[in-house]
Short mmCIF file of C-alpha atoms in Angstrom, two decimals:
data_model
loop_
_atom_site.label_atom_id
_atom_site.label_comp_id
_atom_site.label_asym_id
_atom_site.label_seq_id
_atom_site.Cartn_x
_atom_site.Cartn_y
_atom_site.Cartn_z
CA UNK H 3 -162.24 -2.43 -46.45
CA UNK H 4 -164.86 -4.73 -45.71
CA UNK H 5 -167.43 -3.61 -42.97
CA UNK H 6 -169.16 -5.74 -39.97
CA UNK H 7 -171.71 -4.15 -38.32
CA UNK H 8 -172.84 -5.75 -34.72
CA UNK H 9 -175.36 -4.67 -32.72
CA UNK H 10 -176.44 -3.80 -30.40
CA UNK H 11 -173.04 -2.55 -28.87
CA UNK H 12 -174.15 -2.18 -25.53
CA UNK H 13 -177.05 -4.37 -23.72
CA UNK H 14 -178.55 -4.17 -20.08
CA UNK H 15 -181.40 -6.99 -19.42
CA UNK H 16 -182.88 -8.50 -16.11
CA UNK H 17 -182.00 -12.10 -15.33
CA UNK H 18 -184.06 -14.86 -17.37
CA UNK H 19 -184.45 -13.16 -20.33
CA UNK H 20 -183.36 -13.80 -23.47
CA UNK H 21 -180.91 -11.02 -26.17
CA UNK H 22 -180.71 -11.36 -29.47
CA UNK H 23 -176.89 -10.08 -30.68
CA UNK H 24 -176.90 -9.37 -34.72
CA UNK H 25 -173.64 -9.38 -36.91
CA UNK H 26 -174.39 -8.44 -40.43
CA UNK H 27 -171.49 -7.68 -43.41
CA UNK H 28 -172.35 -4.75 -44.94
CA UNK H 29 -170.77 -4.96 -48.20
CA UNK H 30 -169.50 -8.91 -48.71
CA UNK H 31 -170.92 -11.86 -48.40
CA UNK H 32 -169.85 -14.09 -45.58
CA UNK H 33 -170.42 -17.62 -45.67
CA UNK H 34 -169.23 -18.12 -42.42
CA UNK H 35 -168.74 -16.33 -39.24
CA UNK H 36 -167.24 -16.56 -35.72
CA UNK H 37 -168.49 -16.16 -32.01
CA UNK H 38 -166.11 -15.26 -29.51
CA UNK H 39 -166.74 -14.50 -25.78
CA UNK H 40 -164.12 -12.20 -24.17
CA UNK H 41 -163.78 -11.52 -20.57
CA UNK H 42 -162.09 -8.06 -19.24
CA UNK H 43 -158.68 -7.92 -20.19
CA UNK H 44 -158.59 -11.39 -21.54
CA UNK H 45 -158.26 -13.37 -24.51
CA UNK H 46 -161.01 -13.81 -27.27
CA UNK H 47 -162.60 -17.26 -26.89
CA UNK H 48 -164.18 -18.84 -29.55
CA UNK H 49 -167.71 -20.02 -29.08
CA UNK H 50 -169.20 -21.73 -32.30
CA UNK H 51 -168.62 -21.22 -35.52
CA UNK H 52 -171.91 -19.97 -37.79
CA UNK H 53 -172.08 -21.44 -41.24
CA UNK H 54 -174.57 -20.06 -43.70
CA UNK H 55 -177.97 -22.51 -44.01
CA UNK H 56 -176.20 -24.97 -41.44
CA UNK H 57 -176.15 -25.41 -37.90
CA UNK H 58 -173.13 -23.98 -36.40
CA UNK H 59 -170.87 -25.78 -34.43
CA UNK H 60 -170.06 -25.10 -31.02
CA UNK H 61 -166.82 -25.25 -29.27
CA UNK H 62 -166.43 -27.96 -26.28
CA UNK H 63 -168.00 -26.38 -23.23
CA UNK H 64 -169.90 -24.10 -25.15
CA UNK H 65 -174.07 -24.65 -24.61
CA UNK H 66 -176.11 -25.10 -27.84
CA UNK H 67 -179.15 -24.68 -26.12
CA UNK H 68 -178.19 -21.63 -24.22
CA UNK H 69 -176.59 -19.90 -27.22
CA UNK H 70 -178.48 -19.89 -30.35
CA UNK H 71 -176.88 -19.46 -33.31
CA UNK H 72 -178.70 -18.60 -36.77
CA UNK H 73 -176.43 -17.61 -40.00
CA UNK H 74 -180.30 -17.52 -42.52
CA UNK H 75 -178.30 -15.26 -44.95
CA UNK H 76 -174.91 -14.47 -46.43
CA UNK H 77 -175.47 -11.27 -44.63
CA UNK H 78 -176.41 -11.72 -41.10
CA UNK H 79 -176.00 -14.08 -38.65
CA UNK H 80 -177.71 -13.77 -35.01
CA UNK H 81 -176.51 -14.91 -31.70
CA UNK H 82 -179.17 -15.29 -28.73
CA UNK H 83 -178.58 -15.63 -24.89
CA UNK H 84 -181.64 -17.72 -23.65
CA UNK H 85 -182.47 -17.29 -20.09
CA UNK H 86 -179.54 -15.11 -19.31
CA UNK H 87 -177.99 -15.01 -16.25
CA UNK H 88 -175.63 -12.25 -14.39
CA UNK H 89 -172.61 -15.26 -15.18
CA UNK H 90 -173.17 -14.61 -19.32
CA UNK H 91 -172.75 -11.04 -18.40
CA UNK H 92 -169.65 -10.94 -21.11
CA UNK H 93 -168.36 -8.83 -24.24
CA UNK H 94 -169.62 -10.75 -27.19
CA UNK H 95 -167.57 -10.30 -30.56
CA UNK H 96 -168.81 -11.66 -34.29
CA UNK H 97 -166.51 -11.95 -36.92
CA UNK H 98 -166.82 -12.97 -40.87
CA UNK H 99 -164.55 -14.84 -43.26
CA UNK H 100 -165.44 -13.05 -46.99
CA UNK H 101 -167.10 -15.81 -49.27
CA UNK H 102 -164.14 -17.10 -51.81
CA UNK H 103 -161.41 -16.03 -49.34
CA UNK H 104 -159.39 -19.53 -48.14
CA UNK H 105 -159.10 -20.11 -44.63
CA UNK H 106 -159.19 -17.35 -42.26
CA UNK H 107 -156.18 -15.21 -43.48
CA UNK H 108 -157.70 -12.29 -42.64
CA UNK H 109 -161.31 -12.01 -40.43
CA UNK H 110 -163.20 -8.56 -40.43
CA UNK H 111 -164.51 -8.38 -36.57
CA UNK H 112 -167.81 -6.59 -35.50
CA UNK H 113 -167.48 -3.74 -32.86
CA UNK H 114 -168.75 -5.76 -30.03
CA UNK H 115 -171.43 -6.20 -27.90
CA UNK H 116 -171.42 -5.38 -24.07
CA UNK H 117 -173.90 -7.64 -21.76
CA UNK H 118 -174.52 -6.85 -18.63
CA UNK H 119 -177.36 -9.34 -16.73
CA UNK H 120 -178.40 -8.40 -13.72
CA UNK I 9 -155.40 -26.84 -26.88
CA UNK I 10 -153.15 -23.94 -29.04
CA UNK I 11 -153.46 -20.67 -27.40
CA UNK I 12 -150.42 -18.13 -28.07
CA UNK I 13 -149.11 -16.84 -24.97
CA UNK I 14 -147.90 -13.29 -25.30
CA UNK I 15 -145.46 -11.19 -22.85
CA UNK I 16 -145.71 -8.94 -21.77
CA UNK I 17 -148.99 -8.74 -20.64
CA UNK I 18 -148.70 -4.71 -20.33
CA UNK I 19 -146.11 -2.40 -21.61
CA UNK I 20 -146.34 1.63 -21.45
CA UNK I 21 -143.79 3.65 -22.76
CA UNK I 22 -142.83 7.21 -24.15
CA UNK I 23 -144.16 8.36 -27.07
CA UNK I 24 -141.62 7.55 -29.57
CA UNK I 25 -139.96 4.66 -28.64
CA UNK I 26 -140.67 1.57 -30.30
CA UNK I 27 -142.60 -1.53 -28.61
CA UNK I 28 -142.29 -4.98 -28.96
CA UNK I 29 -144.15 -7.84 -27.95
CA UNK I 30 -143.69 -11.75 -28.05
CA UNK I 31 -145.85 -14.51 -28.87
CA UNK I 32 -145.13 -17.92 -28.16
CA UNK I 33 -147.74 -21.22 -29.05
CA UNK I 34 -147.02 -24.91 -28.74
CA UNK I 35 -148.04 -26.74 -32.26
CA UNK I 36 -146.75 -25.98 -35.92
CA UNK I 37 -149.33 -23.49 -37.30
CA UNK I 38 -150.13 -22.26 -40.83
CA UNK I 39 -150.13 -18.75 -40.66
CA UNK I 40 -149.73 -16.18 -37.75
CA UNK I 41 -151.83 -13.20 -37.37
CA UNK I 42 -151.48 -10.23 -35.23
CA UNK I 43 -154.75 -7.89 -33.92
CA UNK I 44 -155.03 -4.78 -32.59
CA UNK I 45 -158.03 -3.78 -30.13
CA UNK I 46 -158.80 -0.50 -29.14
CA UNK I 47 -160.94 -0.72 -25.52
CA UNK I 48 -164.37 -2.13 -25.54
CA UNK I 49 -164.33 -2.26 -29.24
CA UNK I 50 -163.92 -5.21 -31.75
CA UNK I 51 -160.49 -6.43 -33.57
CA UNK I 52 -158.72 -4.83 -36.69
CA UNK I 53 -156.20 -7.21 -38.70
CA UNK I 54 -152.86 -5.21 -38.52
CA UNK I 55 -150.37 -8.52 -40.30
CA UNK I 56 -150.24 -11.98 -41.42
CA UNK I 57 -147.15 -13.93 -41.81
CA UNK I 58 -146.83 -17.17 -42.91
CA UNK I 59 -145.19 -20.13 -41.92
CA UNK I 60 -143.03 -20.26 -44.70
CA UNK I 61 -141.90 -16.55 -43.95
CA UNK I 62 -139.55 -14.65 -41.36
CA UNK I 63 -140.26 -11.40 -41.74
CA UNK I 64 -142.69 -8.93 -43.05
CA UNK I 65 -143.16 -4.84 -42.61
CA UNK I 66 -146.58 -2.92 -42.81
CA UNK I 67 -145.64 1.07 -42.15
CA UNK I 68 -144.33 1.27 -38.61
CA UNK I 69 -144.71 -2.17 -38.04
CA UNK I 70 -142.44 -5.35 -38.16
CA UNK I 71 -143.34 -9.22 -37.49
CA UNK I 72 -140.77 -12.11 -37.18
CA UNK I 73 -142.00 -15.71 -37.06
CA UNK I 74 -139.43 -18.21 -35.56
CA UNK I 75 -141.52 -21.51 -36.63
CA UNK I 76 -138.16 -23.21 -34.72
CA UNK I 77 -138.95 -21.43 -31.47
CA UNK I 78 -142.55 -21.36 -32.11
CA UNK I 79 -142.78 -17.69 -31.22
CA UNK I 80 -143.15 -14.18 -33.01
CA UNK I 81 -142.75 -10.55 -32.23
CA UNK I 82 -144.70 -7.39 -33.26
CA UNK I 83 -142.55 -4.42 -33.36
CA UNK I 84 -143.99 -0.97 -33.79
CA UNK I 85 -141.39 1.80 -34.71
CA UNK I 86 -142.19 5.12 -33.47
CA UNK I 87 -144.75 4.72 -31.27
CA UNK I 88 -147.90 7.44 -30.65
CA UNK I 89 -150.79 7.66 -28.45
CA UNK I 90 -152.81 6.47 -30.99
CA UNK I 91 -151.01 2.99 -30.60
CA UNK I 92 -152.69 2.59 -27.31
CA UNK I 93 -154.20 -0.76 -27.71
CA UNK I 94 -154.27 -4.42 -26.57
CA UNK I 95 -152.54 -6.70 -29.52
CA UNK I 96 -153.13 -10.15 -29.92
CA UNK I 97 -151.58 -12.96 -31.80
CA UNK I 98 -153.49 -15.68 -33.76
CA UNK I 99 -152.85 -18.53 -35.51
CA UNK I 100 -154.63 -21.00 -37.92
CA UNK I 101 -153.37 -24.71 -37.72
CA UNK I 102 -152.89 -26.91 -40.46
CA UNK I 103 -155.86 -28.41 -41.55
CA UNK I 104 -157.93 -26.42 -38.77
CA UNK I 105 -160.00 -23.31 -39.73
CA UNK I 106 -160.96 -22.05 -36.07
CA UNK I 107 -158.45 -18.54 -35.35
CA UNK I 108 -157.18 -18.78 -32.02
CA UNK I 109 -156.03 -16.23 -29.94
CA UNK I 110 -153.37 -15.27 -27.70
CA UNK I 111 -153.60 -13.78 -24.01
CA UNK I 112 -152.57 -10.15 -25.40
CA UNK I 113 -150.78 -7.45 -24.41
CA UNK I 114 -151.77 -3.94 -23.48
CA UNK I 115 -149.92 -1.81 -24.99
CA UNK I 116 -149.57 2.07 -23.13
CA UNK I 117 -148.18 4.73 -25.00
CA UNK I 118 -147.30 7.74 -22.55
CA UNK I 119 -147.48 11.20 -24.31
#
């Protein structure tokens, strides 16, 4: 099956900086992909959604300016945390929709990434 | 905005039995998904079902869609420690692309 690889899985930074989260598909191409947020034991809430050589489009509520968003390939697609603080400490999950596939029938999810912000 | 609410939240139970959790979500939806996620780790499609459909099997599992009661279930036959996992339900609407999610259930299976 088809393979998204996010990293890194696990992330530990001091408040104000900025992380860079990557979510490449190994072996498809994925002309668009998904940002979710999920707090411990809760649901996954979508962020913005990460077109390839468009700006992505951010759920209500959701900062532009605080998370960046860049989907430069069919391959990769980078979420970064500007300025974080210990309230974006979160688990951050990609996911891709394979190019030619209709709708989102069936999404192929990275592994995660852990923040922590101190 | 839809979000599928699932019960129960947790469930634990003896190896072998068979679980079953509910979703329920509030507008008419094209298709119905169901997720399983292991701890700390990302999501891996288990079923879809479609609106148009009432039930469908994959191995140990079985989903019903009710588009009447707006609800589904996830059964899984047989259950084994390996099953431990939160499950969620999600569902596309009509015309709408975004996948959303359901609160999940955590899902204990006692050896």
């Amino acid at each position: 099956g088809a393979v998204v690889s996010q990293h890194p899985s696990r992330v530990i930074c001091k408040s104000g900086t900025s992380v860079k989260i990557e979510c490449r598909s190994l072996d498809f191409q994925a002309t668009t992909m998904f940002w979710y947020r999920q707090f411990p034991k809760q649901s996954l809430m979508l962020m913005a959604t990460s077109n390839e050589g468009s700006k992505a489009t951010y759920e209500q509520g959701v900062e532009k300016d605080k998370f960046l968003i860049n989907h430069a390939s069919l391959t990769l697609s980078t979420l970064t945390v500007t300025s974080a603080h210990p309230e974006d400490s979160s688990f951050y999950i990609c996911s891709a929709r394979q190019f030619g596939t209709l709708s989102n029938e069936k999404l192929f999810f990275g592994s995660g990434t852990q923040l922590s912000v101190l | 905005s839809q979000q599928g609410e699932e019960d129960p939240q947790a469930l634990s139970i003896q190896e072998g039995e068979n679980a079953t959790m509910n979703c329920s979500y509030k507008t008419s939806i094209n298709n119905l998904q169901w997720y399983r996620q292991n701890s700390g780790r990302g999501l891996v499609h288990l079923i879809l079902i479609r609106s148009n459909e009432r039930e469908k099997h994959s191995g140990r599992l079985r989903v019903t869609l009710d588009t009447s009661k707006k609800s589904s279930s996830l059964l899984i036959t047989a259950s084994r420690a390996a099953d431990t996992a939160s499950y969620f339900c999600a569902m596309t609407n009509f015309g709408n692309e975004k996948l959303t999610f359901g609160t999940g259930t955590r899902l204990t299976i006692i050896p």
